[in-house]
Amino acid sequence: MGINWDSLTFSLTPTDTMFISTSDIDGNWSVGEYLPYGDIKISPAAGVLNYGQGLFEGLKAYRTKEGKITLFRPIENAKRMAAGARRLCMPEFPEEKFLEVMIEIIKRNIDYLPPYKKGSLYLRPCLWGTGARLGVAPAPEYTFIVYASPVGPYFKEGFKPIKLKITTDFHRAAPRGTGNVKAIGNYAGGMLPAKKAKSDGFSEVIYLDAKKDLYIEEVGAANFFCIKGDTLITPPTDSVLPGITRKSVMQIAKDVFGMEVIERAVHIDDALTADEVFATGTAAVISSIGLIEYQEKEYIYNNFTVGPKTEQLYNYITGIQLKEIEDKYGWIVDVDI
Ligand code: PLP
Ligand code: COI
């Protein structure tokens, strides 16, 4: 296959097999098929193409030191996709079948699962309105599709701290909108802010709330955390995506490290005066933030090195994912090949 495991980035490497199942609007899903990865045929009048009736998920499979294969909290992805389906008037894909397909996709693409600590196999389940309809209304037919790609770090810095910029030019989501579901339509609007930030030397932007422009929401595709003393603070998920990594980190911080964990609005000043700040996500894992720019001023954290508490949390969550730390929560699904 000629994959250089040492130079993986977060980009698409097509694998052998994808999964496709279709349904009517009532959720009568077909058994589905495992097909060679490739292009699909779709109506130009499909709901997903015309009105953005689509959702996606992201989850990772890892190879442990002993050569075992793990999947991190897949049922959480199934549940989040089901919540998004309800919001976008799509049929839910059943949880047990979701898990079965994830495992089968890993097995059928096993040659693409990177070696221990060289990366992971990223699974991308999508739910789309693929039936044709001209008016703005739910499509008559739906497709659930899963493909996979070996991936490396989301940010080119890897585990080194990243630089972010608080944008006052753009918002990502509005109260009572779709910011808290993984709707495909939430992402295109973030491309221009990210492009501008990158051309100024930043990895991404941090979005503020759309109502007051005073509170941190999240990073382009990751949740935001700050640490002050022994307290871990993160914004609530009203218009922010309820990240699975976010939820896991909050639990670990409380149970394992005895931190006080608070979910509340994070004022810009709070974030700028924190001891440590980081972003979490399936793709981003835990990415330490070394610098934030706001209104042309730069704020540096922990001398631009990974903070001690951020590192502890990173080691713990990745330890669970790689079966090096006991998974007392039952978060890991073992995949037997
Ligand atoms: N926020 C956004 C907007 C995202 O796209 C993601 C990625 O999934 C996250 C946060 C982090 O969520 P998770 O930890 O479930 O991957
Ligand atoms: C993820 O972390 O899985 C994401 O979906 C982020 C992104 C690539 C949009």
Short mmCIF file of C-alpha atoms and ligand atoms in Angstrom, two decimals:
data_model
loop_
_atom_site.label_atom_id
_atom_site.label_comp_id
_atom_site.label_asym_id
_atom_site.label_seq_id
_atom_site.Cartn_x
_atom_site.Cartn_y
_atom_site.Cartn_z
CA MET A 1 0.00 0.00 0.00
CA GLY A 2 3.02 2.18 0.49
CA ILE A 3 1.70 4.25 3.39
CA ASN A 4 4.42 6.06 5.26
CA TRP A 5 3.19 5.66 8.84
CA ASP A 6 5.69 8.24 10.07
CA SER A 7 4.29 11.09 8.02
CA LEU A 8 0.53 10.69 8.54
CA THR A 9 -1.46 13.90 8.81
CA PHE A 10 -5.19 14.47 9.13
CA SER A 11 -5.90 13.90 5.45
CA LEU A 12 -7.73 11.34 3.34
CA THR A 13 -6.06 8.08 2.42
CA PRO A 14 -8.77 6.00 0.73
CA THR A 15 -9.17 2.50 2.16
CA ASP A 16 -10.67 -0.69 0.71
CA THR A 17 -14.22 -0.81 1.98
CA MET A 18 -17.13 1.48 2.80
CA PHE A 19 -20.62 0.71 4.08
CA ILE A 20 -23.92 1.98 2.67
CA SER A 21 -27.48 1.53 3.87
CA THR A 22 -30.63 3.40 2.80
CA SER A 23 -33.93 4.15 4.46
CA ASP A 24 -37.25 5.80 3.91
CA ILE A 25 -38.22 8.69 6.15
CA ASP A 26 -39.62 6.27 8.75
CA GLY A 27 -36.28 4.61 9.45
CA ASN A 28 -36.81 1.33 7.62
CA TRP A 29 -33.12 0.79 6.96
CA SER A 30 -31.89 -1.71 4.39
CA VAL A 31 -29.49 -4.41 5.62
CA GLY A 32 -26.77 -2.45 3.89
CA GLU A 33 -23.75 -3.40 1.84
CA TYR A 34 -19.99 -3.35 2.23
CA LEU A 35 -18.68 -2.02 -1.06
CA PRO A 36 -15.29 -1.04 -2.47
CA TYR A 37 -14.58 2.55 -1.43
CA GLY A 38 -15.51 4.86 -4.29
CA ASP A 39 -17.83 7.46 -5.74
CA ILE A 40 -21.58 7.20 -5.27
CA LYS A 41 -24.47 8.20 -7.49
CA ILE A 42 -26.75 10.89 -6.10
CA SER A 43 -29.71 12.95 -7.35
CA PRO A 44 -28.93 16.62 -8.01
CA ALA A 45 -32.15 17.33 -6.10
CA ALA A 46 -30.98 15.45 -2.97
CA GLY A 47 -31.83 17.11 0.34
CA VAL A 48 -28.21 16.98 1.45
CA LEU A 49 -26.97 18.81 -1.65
CA ASN A 50 -29.67 21.45 -1.81
CA TYR A 51 -30.54 22.14 1.80
CA GLY A 52 -27.69 20.68 3.83
CA GLN A 53 -29.77 17.88 5.34
CA GLY A 54 -26.72 15.99 6.56
CA LEU A 55 -24.75 14.97 9.62
CA PHE A 56 -21.36 13.40 10.16
CA GLU A 57 -19.46 11.78 12.98
CA GLY A 58 -15.82 11.01 13.67
CA LEU A 59 -14.35 8.25 15.80
CA LYS A 60 -11.02 6.52 16.03
CA ALA A 61 -9.70 2.97 16.27
CA TYR A 62 -6.24 2.45 17.78
CA ARG A 63 -3.66 -0.31 17.85
CA THR A 64 -2.23 -1.05 21.28
CA LYS A 65 1.36 -2.02 22.11
CA GLU A 66 0.25 -5.67 22.34
CA GLY A 67 -1.38 -5.45 18.92
CA LYS A 68 -4.97 -5.33 20.22
CA ILE A 69 -7.47 -3.01 18.56
CA THR A 70 -9.66 -0.55 20.42
CA LEU A 71 -12.48 1.81 19.57
CA PHE A 72 -13.27 4.77 21.83
CA ARG A 73 -16.88 5.31 23.00
CA PRO A 74 -18.65 4.51 19.68
CA ILE A 75 -22.10 4.40 21.25
CA GLU A 76 -21.68 8.08 22.14
CA ASN A 77 -21.25 8.84 18.44
CA ALA A 78 -24.34 6.79 17.62
CA LYS A 79 -26.34 8.71 20.23
CA ARG A 80 -25.08 12.11 19.07
CA MET A 81 -25.89 11.25 15.46
CA ALA A 82 -29.39 10.17 16.52
CA ALA A 83 -29.89 13.49 18.35
CA GLY A 84 -28.76 15.34 15.22
CA ALA A 85 -31.09 13.23 13.09
CA ARG A 86 -34.05 14.31 15.24
CA ARG A 87 -33.00 17.96 14.85
CA LEU A 88 -32.64 17.73 11.06
CA CYS A 89 -35.79 15.61 10.51
CA MET A 90 -33.91 12.49 9.46
CA PRO A 91 -34.47 8.88 10.55
CA GLU A 92 -32.15 7.67 13.32
CA PHE A 93 -29.69 4.92 12.51
CA PRO A 94 -30.02 2.17 15.16
CA GLU A 95 -27.30 2.12 17.85
CA GLU A 96 -26.51 -1.61 17.79
CA LYS A 97 -26.24 -1.65 14.03
CA PHE A 98 -24.03 1.47 14.17
CA LEU A 99 -21.61 -0.37 16.46
CA GLU A 100 -21.69 -3.51 14.30
CA VAL A 101 -20.85 -1.48 11.18
CA MET A 102 -17.98 0.38 12.90
CA ILE A 103 -16.39 -2.92 13.93
CA GLU A 104 -16.86 -4.47 10.51
CA ILE A 105 -15.40 -1.41 8.77
CA ILE A 106 -12.30 -1.66 10.97
CA LYS A 107 -11.95 -5.37 10.20
CA ARG A 108 -12.35 -4.90 6.48
CA ASN A 109 -9.82 -2.04 6.42
CA ILE A 110 -7.44 -3.49 8.98
CA ASP A 111 -4.39 -3.06 6.75
CA TYR A 112 -4.92 0.69 7.06
CA LEU A 113 -4.89 0.79 10.86
CA PRO A 114 -1.58 2.48 11.73
CA PRO A 115 0.93 0.73 14.02
CA TYR A 116 1.00 1.51 17.75
CA LYS A 117 1.35 5.25 18.39
CA LYS A 118 1.75 6.08 14.68
CA GLY A 119 -1.83 7.32 14.32
CA SER A 120 -5.31 5.84 14.18
CA LEU A 121 -7.98 4.67 11.78
CA TYR A 122 -10.52 7.49 11.60
CA LEU A 123 -14.06 6.34 10.90
CA ARG A 124 -16.43 8.79 9.26
CA PRO A 125 -20.12 7.86 9.49
CA CYS A 126 -22.43 10.19 7.54
CA LEU A 127 -26.20 10.49 7.43
CA TRP A 128 -27.61 12.28 4.42
CA GLY A 129 -30.99 13.11 2.91
CA THR A 130 -30.39 11.58 -0.52
CA GLY A 131 -33.97 11.52 -1.84
CA ALA A 132 -34.97 14.20 -4.34
CA ARG A 133 -37.27 17.03 -3.29
CA LEU A 134 -37.54 20.56 -4.63
CA GLY A 135 -39.30 22.23 -1.72
CA VAL A 136 -37.62 22.85 1.63
CA ALA A 137 -38.82 19.76 3.47
CA PRO A 138 -37.33 16.45 4.64
CA ALA A 139 -36.08 14.28 1.79
CA PRO A 140 -38.03 11.08 1.01
CA GLU A 141 -34.91 8.86 1.23
CA TYR A 142 -31.79 8.69 3.43
CA THR A 143 -28.34 7.18 3.20
CA PHE A 144 -26.05 6.13 6.03
CA ILE A 145 -22.52 5.75 4.78
CA VAL A 146 -19.27 4.97 6.58
CA TYR A 147 -15.78 5.28 5.23
CA ALA A 148 -12.39 5.23 6.90
CA SER A 149 -8.95 6.76 6.61
CA PRO A 150 -5.69 6.33 8.51
CA VAL A 151 -4.85 9.66 10.14
CA GLY A 152 -2.14 11.40 12.10
CA PRO A 153 -2.32 14.61 14.17
CA TYR A 154 -5.07 17.13 13.37
CA PHE A 155 -2.84 20.13 13.99
CA LYS A 156 0.55 20.03 12.31
CA GLU A 157 2.13 20.88 15.67
CA GLY A 158 1.22 17.38 16.95
CA PHE A 159 1.36 17.54 20.75
CA LYS A 160 3.25 20.87 20.72
CA PRO A 161 1.20 23.92 21.73
CA ILE A 162 -0.83 25.63 19.02
CA LYS A 163 -1.54 29.30 18.41
CA LEU A 164 -5.16 30.42 18.10
CA LYS A 165 -6.84 33.69 17.40
CA ILE A 166 -10.16 34.86 18.85
CA THR A 167 -12.22 36.02 15.91
CA THR A 168 -14.47 39.05 16.24
CA ASP A 169 -15.37 38.92 12.53
CA PHE A 170 -17.30 35.65 12.46
CA HIS A 171 -19.59 33.49 14.56
CA ARG A 172 -19.91 29.74 14.25
CA ALA A 173 -23.37 29.19 15.70
CA ALA A 174 -26.29 31.06 17.20
CA PRO A 175 -28.42 30.33 20.26
CA ARG A 176 -31.14 27.82 19.40
CA GLY A 177 -29.50 27.08 16.04
CA THR A 178 -27.70 23.87 15.10
CA GLY A 179 -24.31 24.51 16.73
CA ASN A 180 -24.88 21.66 19.18
CA VAL A 181 -25.39 19.01 16.50
CA LYS A 182 -22.81 17.77 14.04
CA ALA A 183 -24.61 19.21 11.04
CA ILE A 184 -22.55 19.43 7.86
CA GLY A 185 -23.82 22.99 7.40
CA ASN A 186 -21.89 24.15 10.47
CA TYR A 187 -18.53 23.65 8.81
CA ALA A 188 -18.36 25.48 5.48
CA GLY A 189 -18.81 28.82 7.26
CA GLY A 190 -15.69 28.09 9.29
CA MET A 191 -13.43 27.66 6.29
CA LEU A 192 -12.87 31.35 5.59
CA PRO A 193 -12.11 32.26 9.23
CA ALA A 194 -9.71 29.28 9.43
CA LYS A 195 -8.06 30.22 6.14
CA LYS A 196 -7.53 33.80 7.28
CA ALA A 197 -6.21 32.68 10.66
CA LYS A 198 -3.78 30.27 9.00
CA SER A 199 -2.46 32.96 6.69
CA ASP A 200 -1.72 35.01 9.83
CA GLY A 201 0.24 32.11 11.36
CA PHE A 202 -2.49 30.62 13.60
CA SER A 203 -3.79 27.05 13.55
CA GLU A 204 -7.48 27.98 13.84
CA VAL A 205 -9.84 30.51 15.37
CA ILE A 206 -11.69 30.58 18.65
CA TYR A 207 -15.33 31.61 18.24
CA LEU A 208 -17.19 33.89 20.61
CA ASP A 209 -20.89 33.69 21.45
CA ALA A 210 -23.17 35.25 18.87
CA LYS A 211 -25.26 37.18 21.39
CA LYS A 212 -22.76 39.25 23.35
CA ASP A 213 -19.39 38.56 21.74
CA LEU A 214 -17.97 38.12 25.22
CA TYR A 215 -17.87 34.42 25.92
CA ILE A 216 -15.74 31.66 24.40
CA GLU A 217 -17.72 29.07 22.46
CA GLU A 218 -15.26 26.65 20.89
CA VAL A 219 -12.42 26.19 18.43
CA GLY A 220 -13.26 25.43 14.76
CA ALA A 221 -13.60 21.69 15.29
CA ALA A 222 -12.76 21.18 18.95
CA ASN A 223 -14.07 22.13 22.39
CA PHE A 224 -12.39 24.71 24.59
CA PHE A 225 -11.13 24.29 28.16
CA CYS A 226 -9.25 26.47 30.61
CA ILE A 227 -7.59 25.59 33.88
CA LYS A 228 -7.32 28.00 36.78
CA GLY A 229 -5.58 26.53 39.80
CA ASP A 230 -7.34 23.24 40.41
CA THR A 231 -10.45 24.15 38.47
CA LEU A 232 -11.30 23.02 34.97
CA ILE A 233 -13.77 25.24 33.15
CA THR A 234 -15.53 24.69 29.83
CA PRO A 235 -18.46 26.43 28.13
CA PRO A 236 -21.88 24.78 28.15
CA THR A 237 -23.15 23.13 24.98
CA ASP A 238 -26.09 25.38 24.11
CA SER A 239 -24.60 26.35 20.75
CA VAL A 240 -21.41 24.33 21.15
CA LEU A 241 -20.93 20.71 20.06
CA PRO A 242 -21.21 18.27 23.00
CA GLY A 243 -17.85 16.65 22.35
CA ILE A 244 -17.20 13.09 23.44
CA THR A 245 -13.59 13.92 24.28
CA ARG A 246 -14.90 16.92 26.24
CA LYS A 247 -17.22 14.74 28.29
CA SER A 248 -14.45 12.19 28.91
CA VAL A 249 -11.91 14.83 29.96
CA MET A 250 -14.41 16.37 32.40
CA GLN A 251 -14.97 12.99 34.01
CA ILE A 252 -11.26 12.14 34.27
CA ALA A 253 -10.38 15.58 35.67
CA LYS A 254 -12.96 15.15 38.42
CA ASP A 255 -12.52 11.47 39.30
CA VAL A 256 -8.84 10.91 38.72
CA PHE A 257 -7.22 14.27 39.38
CA GLY A 258 -9.71 15.61 41.93
CA MET A 259 -10.22 18.83 39.99
CA GLU A 260 -13.28 20.96 40.35
CA VAL A 261 -15.02 20.80 36.97
CA ILE A 262 -17.31 23.67 36.05
CA GLU A 263 -19.46 24.01 32.97
CA ARG A 264 -20.24 27.69 32.62
CA ALA A 265 -19.92 30.66 30.30
CA VAL A 266 -16.21 31.44 29.87
CA HIS A 267 -15.64 35.18 29.59
CA ILE A 268 -12.77 36.21 27.28
CA ASP A 269 -10.91 37.65 30.28
CA ASP A 270 -11.27 34.32 32.07
CA ALA A 271 -9.64 32.53 29.18
CA LEU A 272 -6.90 35.10 28.72
CA THR A 273 -5.88 34.92 32.40
CA ALA A 274 -6.06 31.12 32.75
CA ASP A 275 -3.07 29.02 33.78
CA GLU A 276 -3.53 26.48 30.98
CA VAL A 277 -5.84 26.28 27.98
CA PHE A 278 -6.48 23.43 25.59
CA ALA A 279 -8.83 22.16 22.91
CA THR A 280 -10.37 18.69 22.74
CA GLY A 281 -11.79 16.55 19.96
CA THR A 282 -11.58 13.15 18.35
CA ALA A 283 -9.31 14.56 15.67
CA ALA A 284 -7.57 17.09 17.97
CA VAL A 285 -7.35 14.69 21.01
CA ILE A 286 -6.09 17.19 23.62
CA SER A 287 -4.25 20.03 21.92
CA SER A 288 -2.44 22.37 24.22
CA ILE A 289 -2.91 26.06 23.36
CA GLY A 290 0.31 28.03 23.82
CA LEU A 291 -0.87 31.41 22.61
CA ILE A 292 -4.14 33.23 22.02
CA GLU A 293 -4.37 36.47 20.07
CA TYR A 294 -7.21 38.81 20.88
CA GLN A 295 -7.61 42.36 19.55
CA GLU A 296 -3.99 42.37 18.27
CA LYS A 297 -2.56 41.38 21.67
CA GLU A 298 -0.91 38.04 22.32
CA TYR A 299 -1.45 36.04 25.51
CA ILE A 300 1.04 33.26 26.17
CA TYR A 301 0.38 30.26 28.42
CA ASN A 302 2.92 28.33 30.45
CA ASN A 303 5.84 29.87 28.48
CA PHE A 304 4.45 28.28 25.35
CA THR A 305 4.95 24.76 26.69
CA VAL A 306 2.35 22.10 27.42
CA GLY A 307 0.92 22.78 30.89
CA PRO A 308 1.35 20.10 33.59
CA LYS A 309 -2.37 19.47 34.07
CA THR A 310 -3.03 19.40 30.34
CA GLU A 311 -0.29 16.79 30.01
CA GLN A 312 -1.74 14.66 32.83
CA LEU A 313 -5.15 14.67 31.18
CA TYR A 314 -3.62 13.86 27.78
CA ASN A 315 -1.61 10.96 29.20
CA TYR A 316 -4.64 9.58 30.98
CA ILE A 317 -7.11 9.67 28.11
CA THR A 318 -4.63 8.34 25.57
CA GLY A 319 -3.60 5.72 28.16
CA ILE A 320 -7.18 4.47 28.28
CA GLN A 321 -7.44 4.52 24.48
CA LEU A 322 -4.28 2.42 24.19
CA LYS A 323 -5.22 0.08 27.07
CA GLU A 324 -2.25 1.25 29.13
CA ILE A 325 -4.48 2.63 31.87
CA GLU A 326 -7.40 0.65 33.29
CA ASP A 327 -10.66 1.58 31.61
CA LYS A 328 -12.82 1.73 34.70
CA TYR A 329 -15.54 3.51 32.76
CA GLY A 330 -16.13 0.88 30.07
CA TRP A 331 -15.33 3.38 27.33
CA ILE A 332 -13.27 1.02 25.21
CA VAL A 333 -14.76 -1.44 22.75
CA ASP A 334 -12.30 -4.22 21.91
CA VAL A 335 -12.24 -5.20 18.27
CA ASP A 336 -11.27 -8.84 17.78
CA ILE A 337 -9.91 -9.56 14.36
N1 PLP B 1 -16.61 20.87 18.28
C1 PLP B 1 -16.79 20.71 16.96
C2 PLP B 1 -17.39 21.82 16.20
C3 PLP B 1 -16.40 19.52 16.34
O1 PLP B 1 -16.57 19.37 15.03
C4 PLP B 1 -15.82 18.49 17.11
C5 PLP B 1 -15.41 17.25 16.49
O2 PLP B 1 -16.03 16.26 16.51
C6 PLP B 1 -15.69 18.69 18.51
C7 PLP B 1 -16.09 19.91 19.04
C8 PLP B 1 -15.14 17.63 19.40
O3 PLP B 1 -16.04 16.57 19.56
P1 PLP B 1 -15.55 15.09 19.84
O4 PLP B 1 -14.71 15.15 21.05
O5 PLP B 1 -16.80 14.31 20.04
O6 PLP B 1 -14.80 14.66 18.65
C1 COI B 2 -13.55 15.13 14.81
O1 COI B 2 -12.83 15.51 15.72
O2 COI B 2 -13.85 13.95 14.65
C2 COI B 2 -14.10 16.05 13.86
O3 COI B 2 -15.12 15.75 13.34
C3 COI B 2 -13.37 17.27 13.59
C4 COI B 2 -13.28 17.61 12.17
C5 COI B 2 -12.35 16.91 11.33
C6 COI B 2 -14.40 18.32 11.57
#
